[in-house]
Amino acid sequence: MRLRVLAVGTKMPDWVYTGCREYLKRLPPELNVEIVELPMGQRGKGADIQRAIAREGEAMLKAIGDHDQVIALDVKGKPWGTEDLADRLQQWQLSGDNFSLLIGGPDGLAPECLARANIRWSLSALTLPHPLVRIVLAEQLYRAWSINAGHPYHR
């Protein structure tokens, strides 16, 4: 099983890389999580936001493996508790499938990416900055693993 986080945005602040690295390095070798950064569409004064989202979506769809199970992180998705994620993570590991978790840019995911998703997952009803979503996701994956492994991190 391979878990890839496809995230829009490059050149994140150091605290984003540090936070993600901190949680991902704690995972065992058999649960390898790779973060793949994709370029953000052109934004700024007078920019066509829909075009930017479309370009991000095209890059994301190209990065998804042909047979990957796709989980779109979307505010309108279904919320999971940590124990739900632990159960799903265990199922994912047993399935042997590869998974792509999609994190959109500041304006969300392209409709085509949402359509490609097998599941839509909402991390929170709160609006989170997309760089912070990476850290929250990395921590929750580590926490879910710790539950499944009987590790004392999750109490």
Short mmCIF file of C-alpha atoms in Angstrom, two decimals:
data_model
loop_
_atom_site.label_atom_id
_atom_site.label_comp_id
_atom_site.label_asym_id
_atom_site.label_seq_id
_atom_site.Cartn_x
_atom_site.Cartn_y
_atom_site.Cartn_z
CA MET A 1 0.00 0.00 0.00
CA ARG A 2 1.14 3.49 -0.84
CA LEU A 3 -0.34 6.68 0.59
CA ARG A 4 0.31 9.83 -1.38
CA VAL A 5 -0.87 13.26 -0.32
CA LEU A 6 -1.29 15.40 -3.42
CA ALA A 7 -1.24 18.99 -2.23
CA VAL A 8 -1.56 22.18 -4.22
CA GLY A 9 1.09 24.70 -3.34
CA THR A 10 4.88 24.74 -3.42
CA LYS A 11 7.41 26.67 -1.39
CA MET A 12 5.47 26.42 1.85
CA PRO A 13 6.78 28.16 4.96
CA ASP A 14 9.35 26.13 6.93
CA TRP A 15 6.87 25.46 9.75
CA VAL A 16 4.71 23.45 7.32
CA TYR A 17 7.58 21.19 6.28
CA THR A 18 8.78 20.87 9.86
CA GLY A 19 5.33 19.95 11.15
CA CYS A 20 4.69 17.36 8.45
CA ARG A 21 8.15 15.85 8.80
CA GLU A 22 7.73 15.55 12.56
CA TYR A 23 4.66 13.33 12.29
CA LEU A 24 5.57 11.41 9.15
CA LYS A 25 9.00 10.37 10.47
CA ARG A 26 7.25 8.65 13.39
CA LEU A 27 5.38 6.28 11.09
CA PRO A 28 6.80 2.80 10.57
CA PRO A 29 8.45 1.96 7.23
CA GLU A 30 5.48 -0.14 6.12
CA LEU A 31 3.27 2.95 6.33
CA ASN A 32 5.10 5.27 4.01
CA VAL A 33 3.30 8.55 3.35
CA GLU A 34 4.61 10.72 0.54
CA ILE A 35 3.64 14.36 0.11
CA VAL A 36 3.65 15.51 -3.51
CA GLU A 37 3.46 19.25 -4.07
CA LEU A 38 1.67 20.51 -7.16
CA PRO A 39 1.95 24.02 -8.59
CA MET A 40 -0.69 26.53 -7.61
CA GLY A 41 -2.60 28.20 -10.42
CA GLN A 42 -1.96 31.87 -11.11
CA ARG A 43 -3.61 34.09 -8.54
CA GLY A 44 -3.52 37.80 -8.04
CA LYS A 45 -5.28 40.93 -9.14
CA GLY A 46 -7.46 40.24 -12.14
CA ALA A 47 -6.62 36.53 -12.21
CA ASP A 48 -9.20 34.06 -13.44
CA ILE A 49 -9.70 31.91 -10.33
CA GLN A 50 -11.68 29.26 -12.18
CA ARG A 51 -8.84 28.86 -14.65
CA ALA A 52 -6.38 28.55 -11.76
CA ILE A 53 -8.51 25.84 -10.12
CA ALA A 54 -8.81 24.03 -13.47
CA ARG A 55 -5.00 24.03 -13.95
CA GLU A 56 -4.50 22.73 -10.42
CA GLY A 57 -7.07 20.03 -11.10
CA GLU A 58 -5.36 18.96 -14.33
CA ALA A 59 -2.03 18.58 -12.53
CA MET A 60 -3.67 16.68 -9.69
CA LEU A 61 -5.49 14.26 -11.98
CA LYS A 62 -2.21 13.52 -13.81
CA ALA A 63 -0.52 12.75 -10.48
CA ILE A 64 -3.15 10.22 -9.38
CA GLY A 65 -2.25 6.62 -10.14
CA ASP A 66 -4.58 4.90 -12.59
CA HIS A 67 -5.84 2.43 -10.00
CA ASP A 68 -5.54 4.61 -6.88
CA GLN A 69 -8.35 4.95 -4.46
CA VAL A 70 -8.91 8.71 -4.14
CA ILE A 71 -9.91 10.57 -1.00
CA ALA A 72 -10.69 14.25 -1.56
CA LEU A 73 -10.34 16.49 1.46
CA ASP A 74 -13.36 18.70 1.07
CA VAL A 75 -15.25 20.83 3.58
CA LYS A 76 -18.49 19.35 2.21
CA GLY A 77 -17.23 15.80 2.72
CA LYS A 78 -18.18 13.40 5.47
CA PRO A 79 -16.53 14.09 8.83
CA TRP A 80 -14.60 11.21 10.41
CA GLY A 81 -13.55 10.91 14.00
CA THR A 82 -10.03 9.77 14.78
CA GLU A 83 -11.22 6.24 15.54
CA ASP A 84 -13.03 6.20 12.16
CA LEU A 85 -9.78 7.15 10.45
CA ALA A 86 -7.93 4.43 12.39
CA ASP A 87 -10.45 1.85 11.18
CA ARG A 88 -10.17 3.09 7.60
CA LEU A 89 -6.38 3.16 7.75
CA GLN A 90 -6.37 -0.44 8.89
CA GLN A 91 -8.71 -1.37 6.02
CA TRP A 92 -6.52 0.52 3.55
CA GLN A 93 -3.42 -1.32 4.74
CA LEU A 94 -5.15 -4.69 4.47
CA SER A 95 -6.50 -3.89 0.99
CA GLY A 96 -3.08 -3.49 -0.57
CA ASP A 97 -4.47 -0.68 -2.73
CA ASN A 98 -2.72 2.61 -3.31
CA PHE A 99 -4.38 5.79 -2.08
CA SER A 100 -4.17 9.44 -3.11
CA LEU A 101 -5.41 12.03 -0.65
CA LEU A 102 -6.17 15.34 -2.36
CA ILE A 103 -5.62 18.75 -0.78
CA GLY A 104 -6.73 21.63 -2.97
CA GLY A 105 -5.45 25.15 -3.11
CA PRO A 106 -6.94 28.17 -1.36
CA ASP A 107 -10.09 27.95 -3.48
CA GLY A 108 -10.62 24.22 -3.09
CA LEU A 109 -10.49 21.28 -5.47
CA ALA A 110 -11.47 21.30 -9.12
CA PRO A 111 -14.86 19.67 -9.81
CA GLU A 112 -13.08 16.99 -11.86
CA CYS A 113 -11.00 16.02 -8.84
CA LEU A 114 -14.10 15.78 -6.67
CA ALA A 115 -15.73 13.63 -9.35
CA ARG A 116 -12.67 11.32 -9.44
CA ALA A 117 -12.78 10.84 -5.66
CA ASN A 118 -14.05 7.59 -4.21
CA ILE A 119 -14.64 9.36 -0.90
CA ARG A 120 -14.94 12.97 0.23
CA TRP A 121 -13.60 13.58 3.72
CA SER A 122 -14.00 16.74 5.78
CA LEU A 123 -11.27 17.29 8.34
CA SER A 124 -13.34 19.99 9.99
CA ALA A 125 -16.29 22.29 9.48
CA LEU A 126 -13.78 25.07 10.10
CA THR A 127 -12.08 26.73 7.16
CA LEU A 128 -8.42 25.79 7.46
CA PRO A 129 -5.56 27.33 5.50
CA HIS A 130 -4.42 24.71 3.01
CA PRO A 131 -0.82 24.61 4.35
CA LEU A 132 -2.14 23.79 7.82
CA VAL A 133 -4.27 20.96 6.41
CA ARG A 134 -1.05 19.11 5.54
CA ILE A 135 0.08 19.15 9.15
CA VAL A 136 -3.33 18.21 10.53
CA LEU A 137 -3.53 15.32 8.06
CA ALA A 138 -0.01 14.09 8.90
CA GLU A 139 -0.78 14.22 12.63
CA GLN A 140 -4.08 12.41 12.22
CA LEU A 141 -2.49 9.66 10.13
CA TYR A 142 0.12 9.21 12.84
CA ARG A 143 -2.55 9.21 15.53
CA ALA A 144 -4.65 6.67 13.62
CA TRP A 145 -1.60 4.43 13.23
CA SER A 146 -0.83 4.80 16.95
CA ILE A 147 -4.36 3.64 17.83
CA ASN A 148 -4.04 0.59 15.59
CA ALA A 149 -0.56 -0.21 16.95
CA GLY A 150 -1.59 0.21 20.59
CA HIS A 151 0.96 3.03 20.91
CA PRO A 152 0.39 5.36 23.88
CA TYR A 153 0.36 8.55 21.73
CA HIS A 154 -3.45 8.47 21.56
CA ARG A 155 -4.91 8.46 25.03
#
